[in-house]
XYZ file of C-alpha atoms in Angstrom:
371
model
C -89.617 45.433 93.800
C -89.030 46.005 89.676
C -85.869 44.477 88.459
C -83.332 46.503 87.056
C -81.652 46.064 83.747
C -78.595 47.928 82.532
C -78.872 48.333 78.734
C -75.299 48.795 76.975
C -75.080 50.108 73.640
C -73.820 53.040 71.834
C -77.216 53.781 69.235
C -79.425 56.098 71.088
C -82.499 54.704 69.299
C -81.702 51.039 70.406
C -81.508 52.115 74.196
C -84.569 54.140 73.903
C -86.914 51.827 72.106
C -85.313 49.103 73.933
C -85.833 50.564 77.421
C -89.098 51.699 76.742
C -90.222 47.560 76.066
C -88.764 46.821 79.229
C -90.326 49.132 81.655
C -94.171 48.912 79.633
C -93.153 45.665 80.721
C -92.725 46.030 84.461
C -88.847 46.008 84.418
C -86.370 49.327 85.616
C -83.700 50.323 83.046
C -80.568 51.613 83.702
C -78.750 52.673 80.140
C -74.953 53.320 79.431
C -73.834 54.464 75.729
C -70.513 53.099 75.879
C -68.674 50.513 77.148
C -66.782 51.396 79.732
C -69.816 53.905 81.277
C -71.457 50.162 81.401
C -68.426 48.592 83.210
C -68.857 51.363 85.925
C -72.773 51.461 86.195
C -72.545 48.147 86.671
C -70.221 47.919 89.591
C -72.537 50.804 91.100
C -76.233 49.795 90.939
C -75.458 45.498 90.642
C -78.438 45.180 88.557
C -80.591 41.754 87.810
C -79.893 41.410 84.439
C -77.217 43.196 81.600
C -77.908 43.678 78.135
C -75.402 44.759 76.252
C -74.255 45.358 72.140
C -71.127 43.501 70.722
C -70.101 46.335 68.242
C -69.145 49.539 70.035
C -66.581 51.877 69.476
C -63.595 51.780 71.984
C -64.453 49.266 74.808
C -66.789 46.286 72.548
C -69.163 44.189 73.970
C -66.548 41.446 74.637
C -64.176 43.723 76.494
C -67.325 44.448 78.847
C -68.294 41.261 79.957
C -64.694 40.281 80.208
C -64.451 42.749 83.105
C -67.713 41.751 84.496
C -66.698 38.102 84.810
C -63.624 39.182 86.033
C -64.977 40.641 89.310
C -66.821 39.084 92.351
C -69.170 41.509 92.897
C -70.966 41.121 89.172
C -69.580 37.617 88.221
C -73.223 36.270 88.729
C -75.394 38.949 87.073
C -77.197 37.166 83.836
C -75.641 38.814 80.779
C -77.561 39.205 76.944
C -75.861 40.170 73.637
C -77.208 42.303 71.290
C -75.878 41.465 67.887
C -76.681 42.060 64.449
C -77.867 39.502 61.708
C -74.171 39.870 59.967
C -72.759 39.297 63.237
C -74.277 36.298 64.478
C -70.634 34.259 63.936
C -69.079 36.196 66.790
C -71.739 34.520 68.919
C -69.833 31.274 69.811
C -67.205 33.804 71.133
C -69.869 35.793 73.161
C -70.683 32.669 74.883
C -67.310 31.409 75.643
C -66.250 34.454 77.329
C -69.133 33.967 79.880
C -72.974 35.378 78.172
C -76.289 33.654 79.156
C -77.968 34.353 75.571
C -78.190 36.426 72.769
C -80.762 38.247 70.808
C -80.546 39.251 66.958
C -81.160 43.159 66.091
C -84.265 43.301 65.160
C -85.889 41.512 67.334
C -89.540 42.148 68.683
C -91.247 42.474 71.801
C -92.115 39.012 72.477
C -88.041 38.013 71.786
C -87.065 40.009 73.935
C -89.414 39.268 76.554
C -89.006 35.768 76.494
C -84.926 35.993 76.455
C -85.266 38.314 80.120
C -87.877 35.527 81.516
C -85.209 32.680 80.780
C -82.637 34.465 82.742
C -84.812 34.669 85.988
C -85.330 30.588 85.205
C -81.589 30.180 85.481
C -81.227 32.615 88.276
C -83.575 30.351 90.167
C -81.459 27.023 88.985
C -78.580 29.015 90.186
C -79.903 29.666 93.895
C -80.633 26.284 94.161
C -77.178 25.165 93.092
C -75.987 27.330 96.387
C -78.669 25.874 98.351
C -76.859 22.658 97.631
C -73.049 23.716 97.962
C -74.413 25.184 101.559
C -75.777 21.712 102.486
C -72.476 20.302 101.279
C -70.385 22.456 103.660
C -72.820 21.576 106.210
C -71.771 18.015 105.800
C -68.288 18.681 106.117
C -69.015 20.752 109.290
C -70.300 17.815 110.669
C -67.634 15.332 109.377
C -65.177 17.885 110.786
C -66.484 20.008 113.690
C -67.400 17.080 116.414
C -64.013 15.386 115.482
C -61.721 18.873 116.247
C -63.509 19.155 119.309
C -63.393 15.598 120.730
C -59.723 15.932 121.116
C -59.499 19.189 123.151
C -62.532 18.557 125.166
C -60.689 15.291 125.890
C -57.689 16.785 127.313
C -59.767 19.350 129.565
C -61.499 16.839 130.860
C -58.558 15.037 131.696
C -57.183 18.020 133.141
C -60.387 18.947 135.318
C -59.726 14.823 136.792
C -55.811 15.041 137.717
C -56.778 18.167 139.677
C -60.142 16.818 141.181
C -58.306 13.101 141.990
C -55.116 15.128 143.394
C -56.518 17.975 145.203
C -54.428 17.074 148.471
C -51.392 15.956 147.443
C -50.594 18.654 144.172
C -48.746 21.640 145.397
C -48.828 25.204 144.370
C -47.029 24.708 140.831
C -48.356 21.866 139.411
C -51.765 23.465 140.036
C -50.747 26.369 138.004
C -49.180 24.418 135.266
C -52.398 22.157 134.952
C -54.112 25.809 134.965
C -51.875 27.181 132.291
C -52.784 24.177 130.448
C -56.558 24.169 131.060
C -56.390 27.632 129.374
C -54.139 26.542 126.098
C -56.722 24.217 125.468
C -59.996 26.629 126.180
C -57.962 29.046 123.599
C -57.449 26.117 121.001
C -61.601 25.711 120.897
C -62.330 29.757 120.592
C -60.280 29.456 117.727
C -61.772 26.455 115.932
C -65.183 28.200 116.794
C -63.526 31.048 115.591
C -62.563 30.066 112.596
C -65.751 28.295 111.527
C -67.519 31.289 112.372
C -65.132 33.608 109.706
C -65.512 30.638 107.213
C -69.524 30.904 106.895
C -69.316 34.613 107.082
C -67.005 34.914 103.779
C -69.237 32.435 102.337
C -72.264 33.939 102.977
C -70.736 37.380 101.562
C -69.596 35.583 98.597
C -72.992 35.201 97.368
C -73.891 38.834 97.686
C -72.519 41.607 95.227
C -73.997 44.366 97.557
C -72.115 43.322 100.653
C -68.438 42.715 98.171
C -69.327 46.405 96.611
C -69.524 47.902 100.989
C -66.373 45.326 102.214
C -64.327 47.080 98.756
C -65.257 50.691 99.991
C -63.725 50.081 103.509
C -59.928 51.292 103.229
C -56.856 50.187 106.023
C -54.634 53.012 106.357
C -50.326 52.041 106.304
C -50.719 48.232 105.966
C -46.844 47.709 107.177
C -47.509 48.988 110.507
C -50.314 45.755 110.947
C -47.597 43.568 109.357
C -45.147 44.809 111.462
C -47.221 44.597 115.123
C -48.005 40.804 114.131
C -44.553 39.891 112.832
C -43.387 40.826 116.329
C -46.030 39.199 118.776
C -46.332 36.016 116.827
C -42.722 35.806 116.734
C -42.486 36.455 120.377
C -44.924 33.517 120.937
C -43.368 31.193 118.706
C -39.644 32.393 120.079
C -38.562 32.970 116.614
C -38.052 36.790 116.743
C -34.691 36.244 114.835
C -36.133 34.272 112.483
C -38.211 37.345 111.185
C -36.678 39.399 107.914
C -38.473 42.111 106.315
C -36.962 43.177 103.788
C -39.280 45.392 101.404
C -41.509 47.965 102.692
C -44.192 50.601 101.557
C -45.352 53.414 103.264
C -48.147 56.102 102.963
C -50.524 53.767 101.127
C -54.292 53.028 101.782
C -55.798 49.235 100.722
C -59.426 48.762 99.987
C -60.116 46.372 102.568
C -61.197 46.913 106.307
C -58.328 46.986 108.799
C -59.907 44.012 111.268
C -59.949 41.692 107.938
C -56.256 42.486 106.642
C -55.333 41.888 110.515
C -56.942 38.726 110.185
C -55.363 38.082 106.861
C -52.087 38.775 108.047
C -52.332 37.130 111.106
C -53.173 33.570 108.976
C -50.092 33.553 106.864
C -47.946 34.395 109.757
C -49.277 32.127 112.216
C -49.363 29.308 109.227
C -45.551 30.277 108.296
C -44.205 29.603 111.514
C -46.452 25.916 111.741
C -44.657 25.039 108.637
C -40.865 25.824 109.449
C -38.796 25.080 112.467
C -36.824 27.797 114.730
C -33.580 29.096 112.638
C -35.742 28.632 109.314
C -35.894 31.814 107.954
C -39.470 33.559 107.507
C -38.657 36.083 104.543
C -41.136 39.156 103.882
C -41.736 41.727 101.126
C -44.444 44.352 100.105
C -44.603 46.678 97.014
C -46.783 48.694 94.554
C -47.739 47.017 91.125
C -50.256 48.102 88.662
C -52.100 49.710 91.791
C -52.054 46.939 93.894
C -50.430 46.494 96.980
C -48.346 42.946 96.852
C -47.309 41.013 99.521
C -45.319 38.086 99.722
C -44.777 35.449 102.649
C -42.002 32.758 101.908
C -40.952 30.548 105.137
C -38.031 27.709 104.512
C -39.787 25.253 105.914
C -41.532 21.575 105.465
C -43.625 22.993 102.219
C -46.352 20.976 100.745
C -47.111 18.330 98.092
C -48.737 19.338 94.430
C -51.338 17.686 95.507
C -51.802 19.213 99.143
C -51.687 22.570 96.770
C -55.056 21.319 94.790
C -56.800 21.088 98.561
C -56.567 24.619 99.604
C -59.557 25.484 97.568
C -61.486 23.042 99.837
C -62.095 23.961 103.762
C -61.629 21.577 106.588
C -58.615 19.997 105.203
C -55.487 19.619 107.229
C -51.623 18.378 105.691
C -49.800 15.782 107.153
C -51.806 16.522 110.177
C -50.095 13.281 112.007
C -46.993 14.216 111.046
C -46.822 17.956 112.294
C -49.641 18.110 114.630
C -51.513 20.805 113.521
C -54.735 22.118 115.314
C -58.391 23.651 114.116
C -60.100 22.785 110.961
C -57.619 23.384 108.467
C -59.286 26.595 107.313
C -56.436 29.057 107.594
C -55.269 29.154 104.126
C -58.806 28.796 102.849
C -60.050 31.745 104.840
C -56.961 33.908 103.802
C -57.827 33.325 99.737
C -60.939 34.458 100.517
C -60.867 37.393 102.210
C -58.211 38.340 99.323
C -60.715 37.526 96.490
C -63.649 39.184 98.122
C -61.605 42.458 97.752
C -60.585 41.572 93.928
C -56.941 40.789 94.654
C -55.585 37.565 93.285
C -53.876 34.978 95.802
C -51.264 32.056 95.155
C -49.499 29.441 96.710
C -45.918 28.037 95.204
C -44.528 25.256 96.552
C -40.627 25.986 96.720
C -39.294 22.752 96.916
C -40.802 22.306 93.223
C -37.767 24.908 92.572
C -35.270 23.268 94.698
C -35.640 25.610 97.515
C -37.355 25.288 101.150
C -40.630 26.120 101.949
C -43.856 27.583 100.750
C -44.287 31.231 99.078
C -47.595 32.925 99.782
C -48.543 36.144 97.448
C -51.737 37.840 97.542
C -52.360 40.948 96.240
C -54.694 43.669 96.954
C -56.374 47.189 95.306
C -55.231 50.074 96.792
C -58.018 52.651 98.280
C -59.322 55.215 95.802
C-alpha cells in the first residue's frame, strides 16, 4: 500500500506542483491550505509522513507541529518544513520544537525525493528502538513475574498441606477459614495476571495512532455515578466507608474514554488510596469542568511517598516500601492509571503532600470531554 503524505501550506501552486512530484512518484497526498485544516486532517487520516510550510497566515508552521507533538496519536509521524531561502534562520527553531528535516523553496525533484526516503530510514531506526524497549520490559517481566508469584503459590500450597495433613482432626470452621483463605490468595494471582495483561495491552496501543484515534472516539456517559459505585464497594471492603468524602461533583457530562477503562482507572486510584492511608485517614474527592476537560482529583492523608519514589512511577514493576507496607502485584497500578489517562490526551500528576506539610499523596488526572 502507497504512503500517504499530508502537504500543509497555504500557496495553491506549492501544494499542486508539490503533490503532483509525490504521487508520479508512487506516494498518496493528502493537502490542507491552512494550518489548522492540517492539524485536523492529520488527527483523521494519521498519515506516514507531514510536510508542512513555516509562513502561513493565522496558525504558522510552528503552531502546527506544536499540536502534533503534543498528541499521542501523531507524536510519531515524521514531520518536513518547507521554508524559504530568507527564512532558513527560523530553522534551528523548527527543529527544536520537534521536525525531522527541512527543505528550502525551491527545491527540485530529486531534494525532495531524497528528504521523504530519509524519513522511512528513521522510521525503520525508530521500530527497532521499540523492538528493543519491548525486549526490555520483557526482562523486567521476568525479573518480576516468577518472583510475585513464588510468594502466593507458596502460601496455597501451604494451605492445600494443613488441610491434606489435618483432614481428620480440622473441624467444620477451620476448613472454611483455610477455604476463605485458599480463595484470597487465587484472587491475589488473577490480579497480578491481570494486571500484566492491561500493562502490555496499553503498551502495545501506545505504539499505534489508529487504535489511540478508536479508544478517543469511545465516550462514558455521567462519570460520577462509576466514581460513586467504586467509592462505596471498595470502601465496604476496606471498612473505611466513613473515611470516604466527596465533596465536588459534575453531572450530565460525557468523557472520551470507554466506560470499562475509566472503571479501571478509577478503580486503581481508589484501591491505591486506601493501601496508602490507615482507617480514620481521610480519602478526600473532587471532580470539575476546566478548559473542556473533566478533572479529577484523589488526595488520601496517608503514608505518601519519597521524591524519589515519585521519579519511579514512570517505570512498571516497581513497588514502595514494599517491606514496610506489604503491598501485593507488580507495582503497576499507578503506571497503568497514567496510561490509560495519556492514551486519551489527558494529562496525569502525582504531588507528594508531605512536600507541603500535609499528609498523603494527591492524584489529578484529567480527561477530554466527548464531542
Amino acid at each position: 500500500m502507497a504512503k500517504t503524505i499530508l502537504l500543509i501550506d497555504d500557496s495553491d501552486f506549492i501544494l499542486e506542483s508539490t503533490s503532483t512530484l509525490l504521487e508520479f512518484a508512487g506516494y498518496k497526498t493528502v493537502t490542507a491550505d491552512n494550518g489548522q485544516t492540517g492539524i485536523e486532517k492529520a488527527k483523521e487520516i494519521n498519515p506516514d509522513l507531514i510536510i508542512c510550510d513555516v509562513s502561513m497566515p493565522g496558525i504558522s508552521g510552528f503552531d502546527v507541529i506544536v499540536a502534533i507533538r503534543e498528541d499521542p496519536a501523531t507524536r510519531q509521524i515524521p514531520f518536513i518544513f518547507l521554508t524559504a531561502f530568507t527564512e532558513k534562520q527560523k530553522m534551528r527553531e523548527g527543529i527544536e520544537k520537534g521536525a525531522d528535516d527541512y527543505l528550502t523553496k525551491p527545491f527540485t525533484k530529486k531534494e525532495l525525493i531524497a528528504a521523504v526516503e530519509t524519513q522511512w530510514k528513521k522510521d525503520q531506526r525508530i521500530v527497532e528502538k521499540i523492538q528493543g524497549e519491548v525486549e526490555s520490559v520483557g526482562k523486567n517481566l521476568n525479573y518480576a513475574l516468577p518472583h510475585e508469584f513464588r510468594t502466593p503459590i507458596s502460601l496455597l500450597k501451604g494451605c492445600v498441606n494443613e488441610l491434606k495433613n489435618n483432614i481428620d482432626v480440622l473441624d467444620k470452621t477451620d476448613i472454611l477459614a483455610e477455604c476463605d483463605q485458599m480463595i484470597d490468595i487465587t484472587n491475589r494471582l488473577e490480579r497480578i495476571i491481570d494486571n500484566f495483561l492491561m500493562f502490555t495491552t496499553l503498551e502495545n496501543n501506545s505504539k499505534s495512532p489508529s487504535i489511540i484515534t478508536e479508544m478517543r472516539k469511545a465516550k462514558t456517559d455521567e462519570p460520577i455515578i462509576t466514581i460513586n459505585d467504586l467509592v462505596e464497594s471498595i470502601g465496604i471492603k476496606y471498612e473505611r466507608t466513613a473515611d470516604i468524602e466527596i465533596k465536588e461533583t459534575v453531572f450530565d457530562i460525557s468523557i472520551a474514554m470507554v466506560s470499562e477503562l475509566f472503571h479501571r482507572l478509577i478503580n486503581e486510584l481508589i484501591d491505591n488510596a486506601f493501601k496508602f492511608s490507615q482507617k480514620g485517614e481521610k480519602i478526600i474527592i473532587n471532580t470539575a469542568i476546566v478548559n473542556g476537560f473533566y478533572s479529577v482529583s484523589i488526595l488520601d492523608e496517608g503514608i505518601g511517598i519519597t521524591s524519589e519514589q515519585l521519579k519511579s512511577i514512570a517505570t512498571a514493576f516497581v513497588q514502595f516500601d514494599r517491606d514496610k507496607n506489604e503491598q501485593q502485584g507488580v507495582g503497576l497500578g499507578l503506571t497503568i492509571a497514567r496510561k490509560i489517562v495519556e492514551l486519551h490526551g489527558g494529562k496525569f500528576e502525582i504531588t507528594n503532600e508531605h512536600d507541603a506539610g500535609l499528609k498523603g499523596i494527591l492524584v489529578k488526572f484529567t480527561i477530554p470531554l466527548a464531542k
